mmCIF file of C-alpha atoms and ligand atoms in Angstrom:
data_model
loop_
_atom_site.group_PDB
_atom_site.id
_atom_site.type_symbol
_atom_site.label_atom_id
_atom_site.label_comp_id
_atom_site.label_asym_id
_atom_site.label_seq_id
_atom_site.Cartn_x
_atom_site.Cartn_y
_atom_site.Cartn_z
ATOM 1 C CA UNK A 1 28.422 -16.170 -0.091
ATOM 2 C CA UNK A 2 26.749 -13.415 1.967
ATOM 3 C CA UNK A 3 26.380 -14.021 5.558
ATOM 4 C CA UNK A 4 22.608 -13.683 6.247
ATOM 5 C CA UNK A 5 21.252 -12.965 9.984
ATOM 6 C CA UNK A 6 18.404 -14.581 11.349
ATOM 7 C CA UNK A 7 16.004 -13.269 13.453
ATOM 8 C CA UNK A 8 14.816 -15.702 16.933
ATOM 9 C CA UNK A 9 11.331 -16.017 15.362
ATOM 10 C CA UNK A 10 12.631 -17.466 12.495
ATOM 11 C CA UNK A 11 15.288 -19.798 13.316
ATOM 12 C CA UNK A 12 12.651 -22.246 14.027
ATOM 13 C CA UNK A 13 13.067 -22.687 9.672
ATOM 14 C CA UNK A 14 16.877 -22.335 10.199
ATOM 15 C CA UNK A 15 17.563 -25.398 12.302
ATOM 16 C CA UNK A 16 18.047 -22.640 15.445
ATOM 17 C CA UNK A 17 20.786 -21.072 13.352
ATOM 18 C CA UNK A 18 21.205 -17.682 14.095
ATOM 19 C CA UNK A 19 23.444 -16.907 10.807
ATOM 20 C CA UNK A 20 23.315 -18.626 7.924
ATOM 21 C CA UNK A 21 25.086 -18.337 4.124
ATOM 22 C CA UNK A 22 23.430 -18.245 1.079
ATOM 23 C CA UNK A 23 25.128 -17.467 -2.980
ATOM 24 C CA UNK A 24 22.991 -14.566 -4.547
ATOM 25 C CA UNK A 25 23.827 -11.677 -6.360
ATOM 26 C CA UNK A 26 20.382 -9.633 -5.386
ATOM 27 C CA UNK A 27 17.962 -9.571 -1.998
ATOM 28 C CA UNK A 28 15.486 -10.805 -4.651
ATOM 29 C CA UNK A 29 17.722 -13.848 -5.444
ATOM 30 C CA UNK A 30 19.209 -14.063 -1.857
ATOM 31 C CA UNK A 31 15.328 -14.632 -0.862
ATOM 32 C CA UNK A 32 14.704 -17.745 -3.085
ATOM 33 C CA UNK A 33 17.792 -19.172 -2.243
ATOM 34 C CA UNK A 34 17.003 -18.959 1.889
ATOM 35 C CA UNK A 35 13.475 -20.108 0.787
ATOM 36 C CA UNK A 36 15.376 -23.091 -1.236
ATOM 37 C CA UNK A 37 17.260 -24.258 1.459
ATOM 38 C CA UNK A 38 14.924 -23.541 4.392
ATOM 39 C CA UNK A 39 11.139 -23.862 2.700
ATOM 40 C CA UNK A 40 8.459 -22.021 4.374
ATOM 41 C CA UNK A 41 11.163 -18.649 5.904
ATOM 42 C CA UNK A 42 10.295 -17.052 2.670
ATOM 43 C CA UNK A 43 6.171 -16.346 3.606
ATOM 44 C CA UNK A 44 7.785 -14.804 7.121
ATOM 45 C CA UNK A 45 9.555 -12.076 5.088
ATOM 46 C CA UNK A 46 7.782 -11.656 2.015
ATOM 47 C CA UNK A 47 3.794 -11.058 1.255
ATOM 48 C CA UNK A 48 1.772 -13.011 -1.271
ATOM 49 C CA UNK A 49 3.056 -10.431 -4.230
ATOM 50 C CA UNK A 50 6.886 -11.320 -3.027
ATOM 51 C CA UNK A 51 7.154 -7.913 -1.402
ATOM 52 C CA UNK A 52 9.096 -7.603 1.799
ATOM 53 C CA UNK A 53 6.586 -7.376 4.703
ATOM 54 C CA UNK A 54 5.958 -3.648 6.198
ATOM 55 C CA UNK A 55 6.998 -5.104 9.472
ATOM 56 C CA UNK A 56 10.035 -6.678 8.394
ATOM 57 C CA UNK A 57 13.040 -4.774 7.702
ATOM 58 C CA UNK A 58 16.118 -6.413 5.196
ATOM 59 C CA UNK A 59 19.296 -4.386 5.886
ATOM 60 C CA UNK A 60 22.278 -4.956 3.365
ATOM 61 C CA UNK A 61 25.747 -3.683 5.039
ATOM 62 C CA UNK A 62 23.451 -1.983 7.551
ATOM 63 C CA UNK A 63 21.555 -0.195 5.059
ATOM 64 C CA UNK A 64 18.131 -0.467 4.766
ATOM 65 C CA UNK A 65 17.204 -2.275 1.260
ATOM 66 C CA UNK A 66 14.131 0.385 0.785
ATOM 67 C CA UNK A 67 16.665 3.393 0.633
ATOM 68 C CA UNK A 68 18.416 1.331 -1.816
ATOM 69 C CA UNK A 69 16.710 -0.704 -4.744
ATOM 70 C CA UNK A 70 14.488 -2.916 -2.655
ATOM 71 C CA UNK A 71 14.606 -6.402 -4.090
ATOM 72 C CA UNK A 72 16.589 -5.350 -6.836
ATOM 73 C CA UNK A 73 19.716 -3.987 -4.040
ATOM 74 C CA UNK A 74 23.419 -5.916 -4.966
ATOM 75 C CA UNK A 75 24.197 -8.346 -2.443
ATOM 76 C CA UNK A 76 27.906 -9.126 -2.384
ATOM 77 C CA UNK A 77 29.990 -11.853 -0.940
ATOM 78 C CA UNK A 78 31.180 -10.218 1.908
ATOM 79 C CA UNK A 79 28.273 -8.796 2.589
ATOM 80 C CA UNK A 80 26.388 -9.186 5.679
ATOM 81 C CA UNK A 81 22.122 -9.385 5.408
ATOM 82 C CA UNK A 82 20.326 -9.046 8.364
ATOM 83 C CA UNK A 83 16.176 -9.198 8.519
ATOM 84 C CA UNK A 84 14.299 -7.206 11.216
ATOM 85 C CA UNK A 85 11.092 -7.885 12.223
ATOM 86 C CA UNK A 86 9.470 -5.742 14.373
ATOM 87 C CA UNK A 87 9.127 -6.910 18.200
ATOM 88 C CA UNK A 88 5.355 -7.460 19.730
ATOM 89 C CA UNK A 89 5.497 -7.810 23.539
ATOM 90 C CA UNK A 90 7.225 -6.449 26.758
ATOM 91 C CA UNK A 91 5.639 -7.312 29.558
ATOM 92 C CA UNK B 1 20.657 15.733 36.509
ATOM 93 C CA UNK B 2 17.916 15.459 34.508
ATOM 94 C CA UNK B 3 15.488 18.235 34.500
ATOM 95 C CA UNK B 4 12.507 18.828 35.886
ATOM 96 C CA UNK B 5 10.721 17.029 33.101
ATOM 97 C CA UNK B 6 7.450 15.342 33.014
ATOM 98 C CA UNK B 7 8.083 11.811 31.575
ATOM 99 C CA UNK B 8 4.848 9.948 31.045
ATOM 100 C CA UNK B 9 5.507 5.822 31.401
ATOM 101 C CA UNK B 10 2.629 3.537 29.354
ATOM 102 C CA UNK B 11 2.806 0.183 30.750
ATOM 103 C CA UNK B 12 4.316 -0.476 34.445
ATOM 104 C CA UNK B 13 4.994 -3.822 33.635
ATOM 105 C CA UNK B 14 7.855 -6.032 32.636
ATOM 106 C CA UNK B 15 9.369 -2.713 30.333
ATOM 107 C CA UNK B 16 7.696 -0.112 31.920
ATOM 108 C CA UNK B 17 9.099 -1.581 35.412
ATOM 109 C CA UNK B 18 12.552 -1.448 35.420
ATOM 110 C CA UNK B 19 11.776 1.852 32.368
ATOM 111 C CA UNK B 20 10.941 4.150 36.229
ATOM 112 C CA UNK B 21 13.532 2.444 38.061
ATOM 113 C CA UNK B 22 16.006 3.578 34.999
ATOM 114 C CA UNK B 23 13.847 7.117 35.151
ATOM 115 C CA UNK B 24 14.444 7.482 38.544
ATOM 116 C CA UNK B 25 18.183 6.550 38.722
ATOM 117 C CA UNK B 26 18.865 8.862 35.937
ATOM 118 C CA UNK B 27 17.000 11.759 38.323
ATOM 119 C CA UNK B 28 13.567 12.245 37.020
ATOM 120 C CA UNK B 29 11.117 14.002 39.365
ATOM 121 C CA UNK B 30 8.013 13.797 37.843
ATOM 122 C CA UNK B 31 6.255 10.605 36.698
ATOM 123 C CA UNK B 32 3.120 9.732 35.340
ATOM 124 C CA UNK B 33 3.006 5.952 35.412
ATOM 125 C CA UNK B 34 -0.130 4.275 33.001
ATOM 126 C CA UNK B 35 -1.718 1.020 33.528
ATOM 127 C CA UNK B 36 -4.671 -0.600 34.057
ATOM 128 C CA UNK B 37 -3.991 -4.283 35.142
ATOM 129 C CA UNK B 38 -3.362 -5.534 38.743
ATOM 130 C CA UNK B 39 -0.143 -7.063 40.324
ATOM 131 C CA UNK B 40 -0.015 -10.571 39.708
ATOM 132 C CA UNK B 41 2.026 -13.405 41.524
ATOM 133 C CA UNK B 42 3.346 -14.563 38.070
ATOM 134 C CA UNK B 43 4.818 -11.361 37.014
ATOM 135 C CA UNK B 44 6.680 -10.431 40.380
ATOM 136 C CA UNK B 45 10.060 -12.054 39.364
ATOM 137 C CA UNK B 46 10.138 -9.349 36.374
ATOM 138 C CA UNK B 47 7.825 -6.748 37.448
ATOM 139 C CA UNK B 48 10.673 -5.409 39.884
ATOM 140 C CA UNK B 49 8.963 -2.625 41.350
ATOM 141 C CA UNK B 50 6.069 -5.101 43.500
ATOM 142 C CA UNK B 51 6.284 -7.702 46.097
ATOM 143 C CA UNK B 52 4.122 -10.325 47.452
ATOM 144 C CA UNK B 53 1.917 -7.707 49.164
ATOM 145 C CA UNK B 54 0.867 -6.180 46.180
ATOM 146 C CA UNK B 55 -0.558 -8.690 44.373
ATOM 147 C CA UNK B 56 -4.210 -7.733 43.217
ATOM 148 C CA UNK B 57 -3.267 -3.938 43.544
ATOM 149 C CA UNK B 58 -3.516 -2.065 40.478
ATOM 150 C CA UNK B 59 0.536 -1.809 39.034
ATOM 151 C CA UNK B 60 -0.076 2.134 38.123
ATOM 152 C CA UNK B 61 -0.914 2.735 42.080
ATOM 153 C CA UNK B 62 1.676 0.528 43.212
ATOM 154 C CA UNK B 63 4.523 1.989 41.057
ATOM 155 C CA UNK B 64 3.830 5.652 41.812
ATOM 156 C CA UNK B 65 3.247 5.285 45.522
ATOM 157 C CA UNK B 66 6.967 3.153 45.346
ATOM 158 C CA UNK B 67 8.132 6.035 43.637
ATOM 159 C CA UNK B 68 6.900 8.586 46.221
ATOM 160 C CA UNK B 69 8.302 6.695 48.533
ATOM 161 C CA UNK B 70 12.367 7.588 46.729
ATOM 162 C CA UNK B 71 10.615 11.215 46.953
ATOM 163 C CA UNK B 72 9.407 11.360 43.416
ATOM 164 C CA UNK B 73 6.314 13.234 42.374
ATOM 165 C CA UNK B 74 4.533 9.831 40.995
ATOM 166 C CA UNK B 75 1.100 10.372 39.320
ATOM 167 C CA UNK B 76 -0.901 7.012 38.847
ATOM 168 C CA UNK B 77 -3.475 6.910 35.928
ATOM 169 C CA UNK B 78 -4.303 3.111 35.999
ATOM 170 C CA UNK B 79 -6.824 3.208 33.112
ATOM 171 C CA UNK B 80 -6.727 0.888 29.844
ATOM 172 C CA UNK B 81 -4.965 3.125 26.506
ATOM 173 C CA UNK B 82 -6.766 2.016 23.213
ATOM 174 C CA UNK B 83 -5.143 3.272 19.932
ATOM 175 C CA UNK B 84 -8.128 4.814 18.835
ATOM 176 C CA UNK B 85 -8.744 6.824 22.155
ATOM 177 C CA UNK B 86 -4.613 7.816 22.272
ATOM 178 C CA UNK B 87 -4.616 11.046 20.860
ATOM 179 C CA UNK B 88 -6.790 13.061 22.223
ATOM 180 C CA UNK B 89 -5.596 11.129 25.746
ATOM 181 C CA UNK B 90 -1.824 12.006 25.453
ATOM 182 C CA UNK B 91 -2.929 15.827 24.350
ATOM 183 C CA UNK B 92 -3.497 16.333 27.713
ATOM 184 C CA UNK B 93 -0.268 16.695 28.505
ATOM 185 C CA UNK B 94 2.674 18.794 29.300
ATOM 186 C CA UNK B 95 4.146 19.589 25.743
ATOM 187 C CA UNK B 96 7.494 18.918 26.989
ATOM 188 C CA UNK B 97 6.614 16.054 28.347
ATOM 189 C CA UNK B 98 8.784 12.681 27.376
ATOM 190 C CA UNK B 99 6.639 9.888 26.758
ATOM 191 C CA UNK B 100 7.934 6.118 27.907
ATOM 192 C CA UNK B 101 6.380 3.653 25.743
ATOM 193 C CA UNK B 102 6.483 0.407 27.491
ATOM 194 C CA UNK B 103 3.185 -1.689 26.687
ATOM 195 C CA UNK B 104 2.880 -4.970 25.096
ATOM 196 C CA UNK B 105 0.429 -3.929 22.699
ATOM 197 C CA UNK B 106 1.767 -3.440 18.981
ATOM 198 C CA UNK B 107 -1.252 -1.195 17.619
ATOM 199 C CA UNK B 108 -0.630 0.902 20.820
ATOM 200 C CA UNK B 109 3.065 1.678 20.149
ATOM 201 C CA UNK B 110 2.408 2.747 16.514
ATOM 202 C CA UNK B 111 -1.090 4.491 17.976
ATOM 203 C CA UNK B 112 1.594 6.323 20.146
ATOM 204 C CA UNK B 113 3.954 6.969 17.715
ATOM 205 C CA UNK B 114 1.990 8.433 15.115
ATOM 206 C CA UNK B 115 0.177 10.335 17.952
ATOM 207 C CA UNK B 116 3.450 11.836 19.506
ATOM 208 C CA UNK B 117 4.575 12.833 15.737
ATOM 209 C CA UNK B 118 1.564 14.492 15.482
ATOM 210 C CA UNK B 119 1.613 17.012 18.543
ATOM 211 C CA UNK B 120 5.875 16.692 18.098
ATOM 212 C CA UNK B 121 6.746 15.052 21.229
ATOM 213 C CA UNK B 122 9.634 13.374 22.453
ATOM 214 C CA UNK B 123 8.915 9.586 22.501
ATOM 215 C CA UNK B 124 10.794 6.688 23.883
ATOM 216 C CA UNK B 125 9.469 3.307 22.329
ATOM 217 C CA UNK B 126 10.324 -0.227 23.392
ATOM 218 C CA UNK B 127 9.502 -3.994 22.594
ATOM 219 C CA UNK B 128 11.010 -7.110 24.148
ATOM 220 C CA UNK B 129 10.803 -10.325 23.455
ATOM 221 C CA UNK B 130 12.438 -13.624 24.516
ATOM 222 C CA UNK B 131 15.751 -12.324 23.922
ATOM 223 C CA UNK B 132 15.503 -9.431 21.818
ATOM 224 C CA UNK B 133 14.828 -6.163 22.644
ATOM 225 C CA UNK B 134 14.400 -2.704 20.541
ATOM 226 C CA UNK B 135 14.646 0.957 21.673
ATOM 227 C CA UNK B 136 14.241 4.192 19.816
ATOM 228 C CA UNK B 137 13.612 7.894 20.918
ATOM 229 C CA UNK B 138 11.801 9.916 18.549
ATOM 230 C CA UNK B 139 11.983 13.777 18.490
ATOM 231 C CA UNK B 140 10.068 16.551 16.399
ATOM 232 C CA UNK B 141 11.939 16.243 12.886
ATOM 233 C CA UNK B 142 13.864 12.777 13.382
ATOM 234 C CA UNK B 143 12.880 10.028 11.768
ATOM 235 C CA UNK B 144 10.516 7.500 13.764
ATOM 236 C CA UNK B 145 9.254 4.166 14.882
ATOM 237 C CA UNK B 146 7.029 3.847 11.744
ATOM 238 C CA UNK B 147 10.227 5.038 9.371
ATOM 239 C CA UNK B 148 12.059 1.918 10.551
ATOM 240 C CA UNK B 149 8.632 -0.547 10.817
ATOM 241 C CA UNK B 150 5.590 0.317 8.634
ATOM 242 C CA UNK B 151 3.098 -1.423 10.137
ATOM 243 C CA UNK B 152 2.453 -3.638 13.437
ATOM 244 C CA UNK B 153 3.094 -7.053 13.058
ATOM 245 C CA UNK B 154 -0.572 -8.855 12.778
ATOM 246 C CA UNK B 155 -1.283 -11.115 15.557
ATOM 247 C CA UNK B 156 -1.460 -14.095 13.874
ATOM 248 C CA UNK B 157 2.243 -14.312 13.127
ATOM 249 C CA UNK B 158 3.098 -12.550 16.753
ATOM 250 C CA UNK B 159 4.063 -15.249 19.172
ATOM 251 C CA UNK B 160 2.619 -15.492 22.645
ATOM 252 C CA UNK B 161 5.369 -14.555 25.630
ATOM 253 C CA UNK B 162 5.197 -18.440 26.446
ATOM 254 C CA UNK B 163 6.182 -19.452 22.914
ATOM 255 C CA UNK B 164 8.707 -16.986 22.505
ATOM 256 C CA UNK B 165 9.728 -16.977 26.027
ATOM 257 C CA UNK B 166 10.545 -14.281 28.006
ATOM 258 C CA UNK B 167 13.710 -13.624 30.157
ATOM 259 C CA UNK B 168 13.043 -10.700 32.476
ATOM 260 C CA UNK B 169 16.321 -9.455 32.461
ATOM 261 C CA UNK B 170 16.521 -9.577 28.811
ATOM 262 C CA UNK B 171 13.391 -7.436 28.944
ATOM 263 C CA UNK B 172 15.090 -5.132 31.824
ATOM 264 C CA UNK B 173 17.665 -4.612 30.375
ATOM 265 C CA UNK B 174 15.727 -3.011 27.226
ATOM 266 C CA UNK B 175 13.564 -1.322 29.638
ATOM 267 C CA UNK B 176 16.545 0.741 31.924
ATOM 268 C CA UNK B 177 17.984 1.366 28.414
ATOM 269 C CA UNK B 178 14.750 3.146 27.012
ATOM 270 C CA UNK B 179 14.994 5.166 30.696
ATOM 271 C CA UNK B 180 18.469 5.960 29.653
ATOM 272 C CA UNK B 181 17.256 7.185 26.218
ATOM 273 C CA UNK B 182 14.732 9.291 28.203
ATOM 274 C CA UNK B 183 16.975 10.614 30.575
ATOM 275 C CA UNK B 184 19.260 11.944 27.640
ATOM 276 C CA UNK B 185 16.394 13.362 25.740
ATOM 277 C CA UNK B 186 15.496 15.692 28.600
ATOM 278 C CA UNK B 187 18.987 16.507 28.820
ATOM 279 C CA UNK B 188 19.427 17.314 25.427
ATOM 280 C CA UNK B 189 22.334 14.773 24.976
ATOM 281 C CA UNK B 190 20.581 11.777 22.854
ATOM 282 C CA UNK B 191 20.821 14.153 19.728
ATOM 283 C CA UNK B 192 22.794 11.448 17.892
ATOM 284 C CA UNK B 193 20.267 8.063 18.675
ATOM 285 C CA UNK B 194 17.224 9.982 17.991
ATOM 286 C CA UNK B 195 15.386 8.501 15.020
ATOM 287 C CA UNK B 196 17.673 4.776 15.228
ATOM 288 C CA UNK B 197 16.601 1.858 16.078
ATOM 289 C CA UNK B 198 18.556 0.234 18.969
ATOM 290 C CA UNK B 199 18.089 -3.879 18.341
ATOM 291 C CA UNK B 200 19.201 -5.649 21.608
ATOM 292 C CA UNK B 201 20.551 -9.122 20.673
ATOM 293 C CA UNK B 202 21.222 -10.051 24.035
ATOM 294 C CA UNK B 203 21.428 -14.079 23.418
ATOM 295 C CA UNK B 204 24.563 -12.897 20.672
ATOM 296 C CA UNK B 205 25.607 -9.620 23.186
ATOM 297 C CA UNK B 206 25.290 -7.212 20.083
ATOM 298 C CA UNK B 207 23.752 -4.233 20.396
ATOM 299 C CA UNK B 208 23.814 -2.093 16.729
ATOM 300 C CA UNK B 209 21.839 0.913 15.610
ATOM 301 C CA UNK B 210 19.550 0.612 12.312
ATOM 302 C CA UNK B 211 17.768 3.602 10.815
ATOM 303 C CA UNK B 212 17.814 6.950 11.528
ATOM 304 C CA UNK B 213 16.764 8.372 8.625
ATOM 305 C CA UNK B 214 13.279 9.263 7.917
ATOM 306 C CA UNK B 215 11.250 6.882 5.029
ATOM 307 C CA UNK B 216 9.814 9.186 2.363
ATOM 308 C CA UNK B 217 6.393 8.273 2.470
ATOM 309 C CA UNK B 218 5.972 7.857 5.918
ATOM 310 C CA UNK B 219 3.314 9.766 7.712
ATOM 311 C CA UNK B 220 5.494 11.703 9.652
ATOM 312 C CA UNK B 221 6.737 13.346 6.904
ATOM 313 C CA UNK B 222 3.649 15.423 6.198
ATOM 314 C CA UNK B 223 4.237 16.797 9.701
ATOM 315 C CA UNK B 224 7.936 17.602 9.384
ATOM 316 C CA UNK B 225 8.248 18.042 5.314
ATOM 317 C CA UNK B 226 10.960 20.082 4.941
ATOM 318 C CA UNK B 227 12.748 19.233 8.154
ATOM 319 C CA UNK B 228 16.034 18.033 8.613
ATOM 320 C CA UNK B 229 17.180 15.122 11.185
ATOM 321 C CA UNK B 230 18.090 16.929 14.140
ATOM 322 C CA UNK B 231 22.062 17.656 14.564
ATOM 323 C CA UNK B 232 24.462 15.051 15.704
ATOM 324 C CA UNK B 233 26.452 15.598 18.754
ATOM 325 C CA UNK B 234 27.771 13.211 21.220
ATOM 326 C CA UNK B 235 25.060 10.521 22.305
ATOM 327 C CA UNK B 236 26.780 9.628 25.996
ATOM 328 C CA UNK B 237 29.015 11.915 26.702
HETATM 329 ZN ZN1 ZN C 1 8.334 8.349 10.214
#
């Protein structure tokens, strides 16, 4: 199971969990499976065509999945995923 | 000491606040502090740098005269930024100049960004929000703020400061750490965190570094093609 981190704006999906598990051997797969267990995160990440958002970031080990093989990047069990979206505000 | 560099702060408010108090503890000397709105009561608790007797005075005015006061050379421009109006705007400037980036305005930041990879200036870009906060200096060659996000979030799915509540020392704390990024860059020490994304988790207490290395396809590759991300040397030394 890779440990998957969840960002404040979406814990609302998470049950205010900030980290959560999930079994999946891709981000593609890791994506359905947070979408199976916590229906409606997936639209937050993802657009329409199942692409990650261009204000979202999904880091594998730190590494950012679009300097690896995007959806298609191996997700392993230690592995820790962590999804970025981009902040709006500051005053 | 930090030398005599121009920095350039956008937004004096909860960011851009405790962003010139960080500027001016780190020894800047010359500030150009950017807003257009007016003290309000509301904001005072995080807005550090105004007190009851400022309220309806515009926060650029206040800030730099504050600033004069700890013998400063404060500029105040209190006039709105629009992203379509930013270029030409920031051109004015010193070329040396370090820009502060501490609005709350999304299309702004990347409006500044793309602007400040344009004429290769040093950049300092924050966001805060609720309990989150991210900081990242961009310098001619690094990788920047659009490397790491491609696009601003769209407002729809960006949630209001009340729903996403805002802690003003969460947000300080982001905003003395982008003056601390600042500070470095005119000292030539923040070699190492230039083009990374800082992400603040202050609810958790982790602080980690994403990034740093520039997208292929991003737009600031077409101004720095064939350079490479400036050399690493010690980040705080
Ligand atoms: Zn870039």
């Amino acid at each position: 199971m890779a440990t998957v981190r969840i960002p404040t704006p979406l814990r609302k999906f998470t049950q205010g969990k900030d980290e959560v598990t999930i079994a999946a051997a891709s981000v593609r797969e890791l994506l359905a499976n947070l979408e199976a267990t916590y229906p409606g995160i997936k639209e937050r990440i993802c657009d329409e065509t199942g692409a990650v958002r261009r204000f979202v970031n999904v880091f594998v080990a730190d590494e950012d999945i679009r300097f690896l093989e995007n959806l298609d990047t191996a997700v392993k069990d230690a592995d820790e995923v962590s999804i970025v979206p981009a902040i709006a505000g500051g005053r | 000491m930090t030398p005599d560099v121009q920095f350039v702060v956008l937004g004096a408010g909860g960011l851009g606040c405790p962003a010139l108090l960080g500027l001016r503890a780190g020894g800047a000397r010359r500030v150009v502090v950017v807003d257009h709105d007016r003290v309000e009561r509301s904001n005072l608790h995080r807005q550090v740098l105004y007190d009851l007797g400022d309220v309806g005075a515009p926060k650029a005015e206040v800030a730099a005269a504050t600033l004069r006061r700890a013998g400063l050379e404060a500029v105040a421009h209190p006039i709105k930024l629009t992203p379509e109006a930013f270029g030409p705007w920031l051109s004015g400037f010193e070329p040396d100049a370090i820009i502060v980036e501490c609005t709350d305005s999304p299309a702004l930041k990347f409006a500044c960004n793309d602007a400040c990879v344009a004429q290769r200036r040093r950049l300092v870009l924050g966001a805060a929000l609720g309990l989150r906060g991210h900081a990242i200096a961009v310098a001619p060659g690094s990788a920047c703020y659009r490397c790491v996000f491609e696009t601003p979030p769209p407002e729809a799915l960006t949630p209001s400061c009340a729903e996403a509540g805002v802690l003003g020392s969460a947000v300080g704390v982001t905003g003395f750490f982008l003056a601390h990024l600042a500070c470095a860059l005119a000292q030539g020490q923040a070699l190492e965190a230039v083009g990374r994304l800082y992400e603040l988790s202050l609810g958790s207490g982790i602080i980690r570094t994403i990034g740093g290395r520039p997208r292929s396809g991003c737009r600031c590759r077409a101004v720095h093609p064939t350079e490479s991300p400036v050399s690493t040397t010690a980040v705080f030394t």
